Amino acid sequence: MGGRTPIEPQRVDAPLTSSATFLVLSVKLDDDDAINTVRSTLASVEGLSKNVSIRDLNASFACTVGIGSDAWDRITRQPRPAELHPFREFHGKKHSAIATPGDLLFHIRAQRRDLCFEFERQLLDSLGDAVSVIDETVGFRYFDVRDLLGFVDGTANPVGPAVTESIVVTEQDDAASAGGSYVVVQKYVHDIAAWRKMSTEQQEKVIGRTKLENVELDDAPDGQQQSHKSLATIEDDQGEEHDILRDNMPFGSPGSKEFGTYFIGYSRKLWVTEKMLCRMFIGEPPGMHDRILDFSRPLTGTTFFAPSATQLASLGDS
Ligand code: HEM
């Protein structure tokens, strides 16, 4: 056992940057040449990242790769992560979290848009026609990490050692997948006109924090309408809280009246993110859904597993 290579996670804990690209691809899963191209490209992502990050070492460039449930076996030829399955849909009385396709996710981030652009260009050159693009969303930082609803987004994220604890699968959890993370993405578009018709106080009740100062509001009494913050707080049967790491980014274009939030959540346990979605869409108590959904509609919903960097690099071995 002593000679085993230590398992290195990918850069899942990289800091929020001012620019990010979320690239979701499908792979020609029935084509052996395509699979080989994808395997060798994934194995060389660390090298590709170095090509780009060296251009500006202060720009915090990082790329994380996720592999979807339907593609996992063909691409990795390795045991499946214990909880990996296609995105679980939730259909509430009024709103639905829908599942959409995706075999590969690239979460590309840097302080400079040109570095994200250049990496994506080199990556897609390498993948060639083994893949096709399902969705490409370019996110940007909006003032002091606010979403386009105007609220500071990411405050309750774990920090320091709690990051790894919340998002990296351990040997004890699932030895074959240790060092990896579950990743859930949803691309939301907002009805900004309707949101703006509400007073700041009403908006604050929806989110569960004050808008200007970002101070947490008390939970509503049991049985009453809960805020987004309360619905997204997850406790297990022992009363222990479980966190995920969100690297949400705004995206959009006023000219085409598009205002969005790209939600991305990393977790050590997939059920935690799924329970958040369940409480948001079905409601707690059921029927009292998250009011953020009256102004935000998910266009996509896909689940991935981001294997450790060690496992990713091993795809180039055969
Ligand atoms: C908290 C925005 C979707 C999970 C928050 C906060 C904002 C926000 C402003 C409060 C500040 C903070 O702690 O970050 C949004 C927007 C969304 C969205 C604009 C999309 C329209 C989601 C989804 C999930 C989620 C889909 C999970 C599946 C969380 C969690 C918290 C949070 C875990 C922290 C709760 C706590 O205080 O412990 N979100 N969110 N969010 N959100 Fe969201």
mmCIF file of C-alpha atoms and ligand atoms in Angstrom:
data_model
loop_
_atom_site.group_PDB
_atom_site.id
_atom_site.type_symbol
_atom_site.label_atom_id
_atom_site.label_comp_id
_atom_site.label_asym_id
_atom_site.label_seq_id
_atom_site.Cartn_x
_atom_site.Cartn_y
_atom_site.Cartn_z
ATOM 1 C CA MET A 1 0.000 0.000 0.000
ATOM 2 C CA GLY A 2 2.887 2.343 0.920
ATOM 3 C CA GLY A 3 3.953 2.819 -2.728
ATOM 4 C CA ARG A 4 0.581 4.095 -3.942
ATOM 5 C CA THR A 5 0.508 7.426 -5.800
ATOM 6 C CA PRO A 6 -1.352 10.038 -3.751
ATOM 7 C CA ILE A 7 -4.718 11.020 -5.261
ATOM 8 C CA GLU A 8 -4.843 14.657 -6.396
ATOM 9 C CA PRO A 9 -8.280 16.269 -6.811
ATOM 10 C CA GLN A 10 -8.858 18.576 -9.797
ATOM 11 C CA ARG A 11 -8.922 22.327 -9.097
ATOM 12 C CA VAL A 12 -12.474 22.080 -7.766
ATOM 13 C CA ASP A 13 -11.619 24.526 -4.974
ATOM 14 C CA ALA A 14 -10.263 27.222 -7.354
ATOM 15 C CA PRO A 15 -11.425 30.736 -6.429
ATOM 16 C CA LEU A 16 -14.296 32.596 -8.078
ATOM 17 C CA THR A 17 -12.863 34.656 -10.931
ATOM 18 C CA SER A 18 -14.178 37.545 -12.971
ATOM 19 C CA SER A 19 -14.754 35.383 -16.040
ATOM 20 C CA ALA A 20 -15.901 31.788 -16.581
ATOM 21 C CA THR A 21 -17.029 29.594 -19.450
ATOM 22 C CA PHE A 22 -19.377 26.662 -18.926
ATOM 23 C CA LEU A 23 -19.060 24.263 -21.822
ATOM 24 C CA VAL A 24 -21.338 21.204 -22.093
ATOM 25 C CA LEU A 25 -20.585 18.714 -24.891
ATOM 26 C CA SER A 26 -21.993 15.494 -26.237
ATOM 27 C CA VAL A 27 -19.619 12.729 -27.328
ATOM 28 C CA LYS A 28 -20.058 10.279 -30.218
ATOM 29 C CA LEU A 29 -20.326 7.384 -27.779
ATOM 30 C CA ASP A 30 -20.713 4.670 -30.442
ATOM 31 C CA ASP A 31 -17.529 5.663 -32.295
ATOM 32 C CA ASP A 32 -14.278 4.088 -31.004
ATOM 33 C CA ASP A 33 -12.070 6.751 -32.618
ATOM 34 C CA ALA A 34 -14.114 9.483 -30.952
ATOM 35 C CA ILE A 35 -13.798 7.766 -27.564
ATOM 36 C CA ASN A 36 -10.019 7.489 -27.978
ATOM 37 C CA THR A 37 -9.773 11.160 -28.935
ATOM 38 C CA VAL A 38 -11.809 12.145 -25.874
ATOM 39 C CA ARG A 39 -9.757 9.921 -23.550
ATOM 40 C CA SER A 40 -6.445 11.322 -24.735
ATOM 41 C CA THR A 41 -7.719 14.920 -24.640
ATOM 42 C CA LEU A 42 -9.047 14.518 -21.092
ATOM 43 C CA ALA A 43 -5.726 12.997 -20.034
ATOM 44 C CA SER A 44 -3.941 16.050 -21.431
ATOM 45 C CA VAL A 45 -6.199 18.726 -19.916
ATOM 46 C CA GLU A 46 -3.545 19.515 -17.324
ATOM 47 C CA GLY A 47 -1.012 20.140 -20.106
ATOM 48 C CA LEU A 48 -3.508 22.258 -22.066
ATOM 49 C CA SER A 49 -4.170 24.277 -18.908
ATOM 50 C CA LYS A 50 -0.445 24.912 -18.522
ATOM 51 C CA ASN A 51 -0.233 26.218 -22.120
ATOM 52 C CA VAL A 52 -2.701 28.912 -21.159
ATOM 53 C CA SER A 53 -2.063 29.647 -17.486
ATOM 54 C CA ILE A 54 1.618 30.441 -18.069
ATOM 55 C CA ARG A 55 0.549 33.474 -20.137
ATOM 56 C CA ASP A 56 -0.479 35.219 -16.912
ATOM 57 C CA LEU A 57 0.237 33.443 -13.648
ATOM 58 C CA ASN A 58 -1.756 36.042 -11.709
ATOM 59 C CA ALA A 59 -4.961 35.282 -13.591
ATOM 60 C CA SER A 60 -5.953 32.212 -11.478
ATOM 61 C CA PHE A 61 -6.694 30.095 -14.541
ATOM 62 C CA ALA A 62 -8.338 26.737 -13.765
ATOM 63 C CA CYS A 63 -10.363 24.158 -15.639
ATOM 64 C CA THR A 64 -12.441 21.376 -14.114
ATOM 65 C CA VAL A 65 -13.729 18.464 -16.188
ATOM 66 C CA GLY A 66 -16.925 16.566 -15.415
ATOM 67 C CA ILE A 67 -18.132 13.348 -17.081
ATOM 68 C CA GLY A 68 -21.875 12.581 -17.406
ATOM 69 C CA SER A 69 -23.590 9.385 -16.304
ATOM 70 C CA ASP A 70 -24.360 8.006 -19.799
ATOM 71 C CA ALA A 71 -20.759 8.580 -20.928
ATOM 72 C CA TRP A 72 -18.939 7.433 -17.793
ATOM 73 C CA ASP A 73 -18.469 3.725 -18.642
ATOM 74 C CA ARG A 74 -17.414 4.253 -22.271
ATOM 75 C CA ILE A 75 -15.025 7.096 -21.549
ATOM 76 C CA THR A 76 -13.362 5.956 -18.335
ATOM 77 C CA ARG A 77 -13.657 2.100 -18.392
ATOM 78 C CA GLN A 78 -13.429 2.421 -14.616
ATOM 79 C CA PRO A 79 -15.907 1.752 -11.765
ATOM 80 C CA ARG A 80 -18.869 4.130 -11.610
ATOM 81 C CA PRO A 81 -18.979 6.661 -8.782
ATOM 82 C CA ALA A 82 -21.480 5.276 -6.249
ATOM 83 C CA GLU A 83 -24.097 8.034 -6.605
ATOM 84 C CA LEU A 84 -23.646 8.924 -10.291
ATOM 85 C CA HIS A 85 -26.893 8.863 -12.277
ATOM 86 C CA PRO A 86 -28.542 11.189 -14.802
ATOM 87 C CA PHE A 87 -29.890 14.512 -13.457
ATOM 88 C CA ARG A 88 -32.877 13.793 -11.248
ATOM 89 C CA GLU A 89 -35.911 15.829 -12.309
ATOM 90 C CA PHE A 90 -38.244 17.496 -9.808
ATOM 91 C CA HIS A 91 -41.752 18.500 -10.797
ATOM 92 C CA GLY A 92 -43.464 20.816 -8.353
ATOM 93 C CA LYS A 93 -47.017 22.146 -8.667
ATOM 94 C CA LYS A 94 -45.765 25.183 -10.571
ATOM 95 C CA HIS A 95 -42.113 24.723 -11.580
ATOM 96 C CA SER A 96 -39.948 21.902 -12.932
ATOM 97 C CA ALA A 97 -36.245 21.107 -12.737
ATOM 98 C CA ILE A 98 -35.755 19.435 -16.102
ATOM 99 C CA ALA A 99 -32.958 17.075 -17.207
ATOM 100 C CA THR A 100 -31.019 17.924 -20.373
ATOM 101 C CA PRO A 101 -28.207 16.013 -22.147
ATOM 102 C CA GLY A 102 -24.475 16.393 -21.511
ATOM 103 C CA ASP A 103 -21.554 13.936 -21.652
ATOM 104 C CA LEU A 104 -18.741 16.340 -20.728
ATOM 105 C CA LEU A 105 -18.594 19.559 -18.727
ATOM 106 C CA PHE A 106 -15.687 21.990 -18.804
ATOM 107 C CA HIS A 107 -15.793 24.660 -16.098
ATOM 108 C CA ILE A 108 -13.167 27.106 -17.312
ATOM 109 C CA ARG A 109 -12.315 30.149 -15.193
ATOM 110 C CA ALA A 110 -9.800 32.971 -15.028
ATOM 111 C CA GLN A 111 -9.513 36.628 -14.174
ATOM 112 C CA ARG A 112 -9.178 37.262 -17.915
ATOM 113 C CA ARG A 113 -11.754 36.415 -20.558
ATOM 114 C CA ASP A 114 -9.031 35.921 -23.200
ATOM 115 C CA LEU A 115 -7.476 33.031 -21.232
ATOM 116 C CA CYS A 116 -10.846 31.240 -21.016
ATOM 117 C CA PHE A 117 -11.344 31.840 -24.734
ATOM 118 C CA GLU A 118 -7.887 30.543 -25.667
ATOM 119 C CA PHE A 119 -8.197 27.406 -23.554
ATOM 120 C CA GLU A 120 -11.606 26.596 -25.039
ATOM 121 C CA ARG A 121 -10.208 27.090 -28.543
ATOM 122 C CA GLN A 122 -7.276 24.712 -27.971
ATOM 123 C CA LEU A 123 -9.549 22.206 -26.224
ATOM 124 C CA LEU A 124 -12.108 22.105 -29.053
ATOM 125 C CA ASP A 125 -9.282 21.848 -31.623
ATOM 126 C CA SER A 126 -8.067 18.758 -29.805
ATOM 127 C CA LEU A 127 -11.531 17.186 -29.482
ATOM 128 C CA GLY A 128 -12.378 17.866 -33.144
ATOM 129 C CA ASP A 129 -15.505 16.123 -34.418
ATOM 130 C CA ALA A 130 -15.506 13.582 -31.593
ATOM 131 C CA VAL A 131 -17.872 15.984 -29.803
ATOM 132 C CA SER A 132 -20.601 18.528 -30.453
ATOM 133 C CA VAL A 133 -21.447 21.550 -28.378
ATOM 134 C CA ILE A 134 -24.719 21.386 -26.456
ATOM 135 C CA ASP A 135 -24.306 24.621 -24.542
ATOM 136 C CA GLU A 136 -21.636 27.259 -24.144
ATOM 137 C CA THR A 137 -22.318 29.972 -21.568
ATOM 138 C CA VAL A 138 -19.925 32.809 -20.837
ATOM 139 C CA GLY A 139 -20.312 34.205 -17.332
ATOM 140 C CA PHE A 140 -18.962 37.422 -15.858
ATOM 141 C CA ARG A 141 -18.540 38.959 -12.434
ATOM 142 C CA TYR A 142 -21.217 41.557 -11.688
ATOM 143 C CA PHE A 143 -19.971 44.161 -9.191
ATOM 144 C CA ASP A 144 -19.280 42.645 -5.739
ATOM 145 C CA VAL A 145 -20.158 39.044 -6.753
ATOM 146 C CA ARG A 146 -23.852 39.858 -7.201
ATOM 147 C CA ASP A 147 -26.271 37.875 -9.325
ATOM 148 C CA LEU A 148 -28.443 39.727 -11.825
ATOM 149 C CA LEU A 149 -31.251 39.801 -9.225
ATOM 150 C CA GLY A 150 -28.925 42.219 -7.400
ATOM 151 C CA PHE A 151 -27.977 39.992 -4.420
ATOM 152 C CA VAL A 152 -24.502 38.909 -3.309
ATOM 153 C CA ASP A 153 -24.249 35.240 -4.360
ATOM 154 C CA GLY A 154 -21.917 32.705 -2.716
ATOM 155 C CA THR A 155 -21.717 34.078 0.834
ATOM 156 C CA ALA A 156 -22.578 30.856 2.657
ATOM 157 C CA ASN A 157 -20.077 28.793 0.663
ATOM 158 C CA PRO A 158 -17.645 26.721 2.747
ATOM 159 C CA VAL A 159 -14.161 28.228 3.129
ATOM 160 C CA GLY A 160 -10.720 26.888 4.093
ATOM 161 C CA PRO A 161 -10.532 23.184 5.035
ATOM 162 C CA ALA A 162 -14.358 22.980 4.939
ATOM 163 C CA VAL A 163 -14.191 23.223 1.129
ATOM 164 C CA THR A 164 -12.481 19.862 0.663
ATOM 165 C CA GLU A 165 -14.608 18.329 3.402
ATOM 166 C CA SER A 166 -17.818 19.401 1.636
ATOM 167 C CA ILE A 167 -16.925 18.623 -1.955
ATOM 168 C CA VAL A 168 -14.278 15.906 -2.239
ATOM 169 C CA VAL A 169 -15.239 12.195 -2.065
ATOM 170 C CA THR A 170 -13.047 10.368 0.467
ATOM 171 C CA GLU A 171 -11.539 6.834 0.398
ATOM 172 C CA GLN A 172 -14.106 5.855 3.049
ATOM 173 C CA ASP A 173 -17.035 7.210 0.985
ATOM 174 C CA ASP A 174 -16.097 5.422 -2.246
ATOM 175 C CA ALA A 175 -12.506 4.221 -2.698
ATOM 176 C CA ALA A 176 -12.579 3.972 -6.524
ATOM 177 C CA SER A 177 -13.835 7.557 -6.857
ATOM 178 C CA ALA A 178 -11.837 9.185 -4.054
ATOM 179 C CA GLY A 179 -10.642 12.697 -4.861
ATOM 180 C CA GLY A 180 -13.614 13.400 -7.153
ATOM 181 C CA SER A 181 -16.748 15.551 -6.795
ATOM 182 C CA TYR A 182 -20.326 15.458 -8.021
ATOM 183 C CA VAL A 183 -21.242 18.494 -10.120
ATOM 184 C CA VAL A 184 -24.757 19.706 -10.916
ATOM 185 C CA VAL A 185 -25.392 22.537 -13.388
ATOM 186 C CA GLN A 186 -28.541 24.447 -14.298
ATOM 187 C CA LYS A 187 -28.734 27.421 -16.630
ATOM 188 C CA TYR A 188 -31.410 29.806 -15.333
ATOM 189 C CA VAL A 189 -32.983 32.793 -17.094
ATOM 190 C CA HIS A 190 -34.670 35.505 -15.045
ATOM 191 C CA ASP A 191 -37.823 37.551 -15.603
ATOM 192 C CA ILE A 192 -36.052 40.725 -14.544
ATOM 193 C CA ALA A 193 -38.999 43.011 -15.309
ATOM 194 C CA ALA A 194 -41.259 41.077 -12.905
ATOM 195 C CA TRP A 195 -38.502 40.898 -10.251
ATOM 196 C CA ARG A 196 -37.971 44.643 -10.422
ATOM 197 C CA LYS A 197 -41.662 45.294 -9.780
ATOM 198 C CA MET A 198 -41.187 43.952 -6.245
ATOM 199 C CA SER A 199 -39.986 46.177 -3.421
ATOM 200 C CA THR A 200 -36.495 45.567 -2.035
ATOM 201 C CA GLU A 201 -38.108 44.241 1.141
ATOM 202 C CA GLN A 202 -40.148 41.669 -0.790
ATOM 203 C CA GLN A 203 -37.047 40.588 -2.728
ATOM 204 C CA GLU A 204 -35.105 40.193 0.514
ATOM 205 C CA LYS A 205 -37.822 37.859 1.871
ATOM 206 C CA VAL A 206 -37.493 35.686 -1.246
ATOM 207 C CA ILE A 207 -33.714 35.372 -0.897
ATOM 208 C CA GLY A 208 -33.397 35.384 2.913
ATOM 209 C CA ARG A 209 -30.717 38.106 3.081
ATOM 210 C CA THR A 210 -30.726 41.896 2.942
ATOM 211 C CA LYS A 211 -29.800 43.331 -0.442
ATOM 212 C CA LEU A 212 -27.306 46.081 0.330
ATOM 213 C CA GLU A 213 -25.568 44.730 3.410
ATOM 214 C CA ASN A 214 -26.039 40.994 2.715
ATOM 215 C CA VAL A 215 -27.174 40.242 6.283
ATOM 216 C CA GLU A 216 -28.966 36.928 6.875
ATOM 217 C CA LEU A 217 -32.674 37.131 7.823
ATOM 218 C CA ASP A 218 -34.269 34.757 10.352
ATOM 219 C CA ASP A 219 -35.970 31.614 9.020
ATOM 220 C CA ALA A 220 -39.770 31.891 8.730
ATOM 221 C CA PRO A 221 -41.728 29.857 11.338
ATOM 222 C CA ASP A 222 -42.340 26.179 10.392
ATOM 223 C CA GLY A 223 -45.190 25.694 7.928
ATOM 224 C CA GLN A 224 -44.830 29.182 6.423
ATOM 225 C CA GLN A 225 -43.207 30.279 3.150
ATOM 226 C CA GLN A 226 -39.433 29.789 3.484
ATOM 227 C CA SER A 227 -36.757 31.891 1.794
ATOM 228 C CA HIS A 228 -34.308 30.519 -0.797
ATOM 229 C CA LYS A 229 -31.569 30.510 1.831
ATOM 230 C CA SER A 230 -33.659 28.417 4.250
ATOM 231 C CA LEU A 231 -34.826 25.937 1.592
ATOM 232 C CA ALA A 232 -31.238 25.424 0.437
ATOM 233 C CA THR A 233 -29.985 24.669 3.956
ATOM 234 C CA ILE A 234 -29.781 20.891 4.342
ATOM 235 C CA GLU A 235 -29.627 18.906 7.550
ATOM 236 C CA ASP A 236 -29.494 15.108 7.838
ATOM 237 C CA ASP A 237 -31.472 13.016 10.360
ATOM 238 C CA GLN A 238 -28.778 13.662 12.996
ATOM 239 C CA GLY A 239 -29.183 17.429 12.578
ATOM 240 C CA GLU A 240 -25.814 17.775 10.828
ATOM 241 C CA GLU A 241 -25.649 20.461 8.090
ATOM 242 C CA HIS A 242 -24.317 19.522 4.651
ATOM 243 C CA ASP A 243 -22.817 22.183 2.393
ATOM 244 C CA ILE A 244 -22.062 22.339 -1.309
ATOM 245 C CA LEU A 245 -19.731 24.756 -3.124
ATOM 246 C CA ARG A 246 -21.461 27.099 -5.598
ATOM 247 C CA ASP A 247 -19.520 28.940 -8.294
ATOM 248 C CA ASN A 248 -22.569 30.611 -9.899
ATOM 249 C CA MET A 249 -21.952 33.268 -12.537
ATOM 250 C CA PRO A 250 -24.240 35.840 -14.145
ATOM 251 C CA PHE A 251 -24.552 35.752 -17.935
ATOM 252 C CA GLY A 252 -26.687 37.519 -20.482
ATOM 253 C CA SER A 253 -27.123 40.340 -22.902
ATOM 254 C CA PRO A 254 -29.404 43.333 -22.332
ATOM 255 C CA GLY A 255 -29.715 43.768 -26.117
ATOM 256 C CA SER A 256 -31.440 40.417 -26.437
ATOM 257 C CA LYS A 257 -33.202 40.813 -23.078
ATOM 258 C CA GLU A 258 -31.355 37.817 -21.662
ATOM 259 C CA PHE A 259 -30.572 37.911 -17.922
ATOM 260 C CA GLY A 260 -29.314 34.709 -16.362
ATOM 261 C CA THR A 261 -27.569 32.841 -13.574
ATOM 262 C CA TYR A 262 -25.504 29.782 -14.385
ATOM 263 C CA PHE A 263 -25.817 27.586 -11.305
ATOM 264 C CA ILE A 264 -22.960 25.142 -10.660
ATOM 265 C CA GLY A 265 -22.755 23.180 -7.433
ATOM 266 C CA TYR A 266 -19.900 20.860 -6.383
ATOM 267 C CA SER A 267 -20.573 18.296 -3.663
ATOM 268 C CA ARG A 268 -19.106 15.249 -1.988
ATOM 269 C CA LYS A 269 -22.580 13.697 -1.818
ATOM 270 C CA LEU A 270 -24.961 14.065 -4.733
ATOM 271 C CA TRP A 271 -28.023 13.600 -2.526
ATOM 272 C CA VAL A 272 -27.277 16.917 -0.796
ATOM 273 C CA THR A 273 -27.663 18.980 -3.996
ATOM 274 C CA GLU A 274 -30.685 16.877 -4.987
ATOM 275 C CA LYS A 275 -32.343 17.530 -1.646
ATOM 276 C CA MET A 276 -31.825 21.269 -2.184
ATOM 277 C CA LEU A 277 -33.505 20.997 -5.588
ATOM 278 C CA CYS A 278 -36.350 18.978 -4.105
ATOM 279 C CA ARG A 279 -36.984 21.572 -1.384
ATOM 280 C CA MET A 280 -36.796 24.397 -3.948
ATOM 281 C CA PHE A 281 -39.081 22.884 -6.609
ATOM 282 C CA ILE A 282 -41.503 20.721 -4.569
ATOM 283 C CA GLY A 283 -41.381 23.052 -1.575
ATOM 284 C CA GLU A 284 -41.124 22.595 2.189
ATOM 285 C CA PRO A 285 -43.845 22.105 3.205
ATOM 286 C CA PRO A 286 -44.731 20.619 -0.239
ATOM 287 C CA GLY A 287 -46.570 23.187 -2.360
ATOM 288 C CA MET A 288 -44.596 26.132 -0.949
ATOM 289 C CA HIS A 289 -41.862 26.239 -3.586
ATOM 290 C CA ASP A 290 -38.865 28.575 -3.585
ATOM 291 C CA ARG A 291 -40.210 31.939 -4.771
ATOM 292 C CA ILE A 292 -36.908 32.588 -6.613
ATOM 293 C CA LEU A 293 -38.408 30.173 -9.208
ATOM 294 C CA ASP A 294 -41.304 32.548 -9.943
ATOM 295 C CA PHE A 295 -38.600 34.772 -11.486
ATOM 296 C CA SER A 296 -36.017 32.181 -12.619
ATOM 297 C CA ARG A 297 -36.538 29.300 -15.073
ATOM 298 C CA PRO A 298 -33.982 26.514 -15.595
ATOM 299 C CA LEU A 299 -33.308 25.840 -19.289
ATOM 300 C CA THR A 300 -30.935 22.954 -18.524
ATOM 301 C CA GLY A 301 -30.176 20.440 -15.769
ATOM 302 C CA THR A 302 -27.251 18.006 -15.948
ATOM 303 C CA THR A 303 -25.230 15.972 -13.454
ATOM 304 C CA PHE A 304 -21.543 15.098 -13.850
ATOM 305 C CA PHE A 305 -18.750 13.549 -11.845
ATOM 306 C CA ALA A 306 -15.428 15.400 -11.817
ATOM 307 C CA PRO A 307 -12.888 12.599 -11.201
ATOM 308 C CA SER A 308 -9.620 13.286 -9.409
ATOM 309 C CA ALA A 309 -6.809 14.773 -11.531
ATOM 310 C CA THR A 310 -4.997 11.459 -11.007
ATOM 311 C CA GLN A 311 -7.891 9.459 -12.483
ATOM 312 C CA LEU A 312 -8.280 11.928 -15.350
ATOM 313 C CA ALA A 313 -4.583 11.696 -16.250
ATOM 314 C CA SER A 314 -4.798 7.872 -16.202
ATOM 315 C CA LEU A 315 -7.191 7.921 -19.185
ATOM 316 C CA GLY A 316 -4.144 8.404 -21.404
ATOM 317 C CA ASP A 317 -2.492 5.184 -20.164
ATOM 318 C CA SER A 318 -3.861 2.637 -22.644
HETATM 319 C C1 HEM B 1 -27.851 30.901 -1.241
HETATM 320 C C2 HEM B 1 -28.908 32.979 -5.507
HETATM 321 C C3 HEM B 1 -30.034 28.609 -7.325
HETATM 322 C C4 HEM B 1 -28.194 26.573 -3.344
HETATM 323 C C5 HEM B 1 -28.098 31.850 -2.214
HETATM 324 C C6 HEM B 1 -28.029 33.280 -2.035
HETATM 325 C C7 HEM B 1 -28.297 33.852 -3.227
HETATM 326 C C8 HEM B 1 -28.576 32.797 -4.166
HETATM 327 C C9 HEM B 1 -28.319 35.338 -3.549
HETATM 328 C C10 HEM B 1 -27.703 33.993 -0.702
HETATM 329 C C11 HEM B 1 -26.250 34.251 -0.504
HETATM 330 C C12 HEM B 1 -25.387 33.016 -0.441
HETATM 331 O O1 HEM B 1 -25.244 32.389 0.594
HETATM 332 O O2 HEM B 1 -24.866 32.682 -1.484
HETATM 333 C C13 HEM B 1 -29.300 31.971 -6.364
HETATM 334 C C14 HEM B 1 -29.782 32.183 -7.714
HETATM 335 C C15 HEM B 1 -30.101 30.954 -8.228
HETATM 336 C C16 HEM B 1 -29.825 29.967 -7.198
HETATM 337 C C17 HEM B 1 -29.895 33.546 -8.404
HETATM 338 C C18 HEM B 1 -30.659 30.601 -9.566
HETATM 339 C C19 HEM B 1 -31.666 31.222 -10.095
HETATM 340 C C20 HEM B 1 -29.644 27.678 -6.414
HETATM 341 C C21 HEM B 1 -29.749 26.257 -6.587
HETATM 342 C C22 HEM B 1 -29.216 25.682 -5.459
HETATM 343 C C23 HEM B 1 -28.798 26.750 -4.576
HETATM 344 C C24 HEM B 1 -30.318 25.561 -7.828
HETATM 345 C C25 HEM B 1 -29.032 24.233 -5.090
HETATM 346 C C26 HEM B 1 -29.433 23.208 -5.802
HETATM 347 C C27 HEM B 1 -27.921 27.583 -2.450
HETATM 348 C C28 HEM B 1 -27.340 27.360 -1.136
HETATM 349 C C29 HEM B 1 -27.277 28.603 -0.503
HETATM 350 C C30 HEM B 1 -27.790 29.569 -1.475
HETATM 351 C C31 HEM B 1 -26.848 26.028 -0.561
HETATM 352 C C32 HEM B 1 -26.747 28.903 0.899
HETATM 353 C C33 HEM B 1 -27.775 28.628 1.953
HETATM 354 C C34 HEM B 1 -27.235 28.937 3.337
HETATM 355 O O3 HEM B 1 -27.308 30.095 3.757
HETATM 356 O O4 HEM B 1 -26.711 28.006 3.966
HETATM 357 N N1 HEM B 1 -28.446 31.570 -3.534
HETATM 358 N N2 HEM B 1 -29.336 30.625 -6.095
HETATM 359 N N3 HEM B 1 -29.079 27.950 -5.182
HETATM 360 N N4 HEM B 1 -28.179 28.915 -2.613
HETATM 361 FE FE1 HEM B 1 -28.832 29.767 -4.312
#
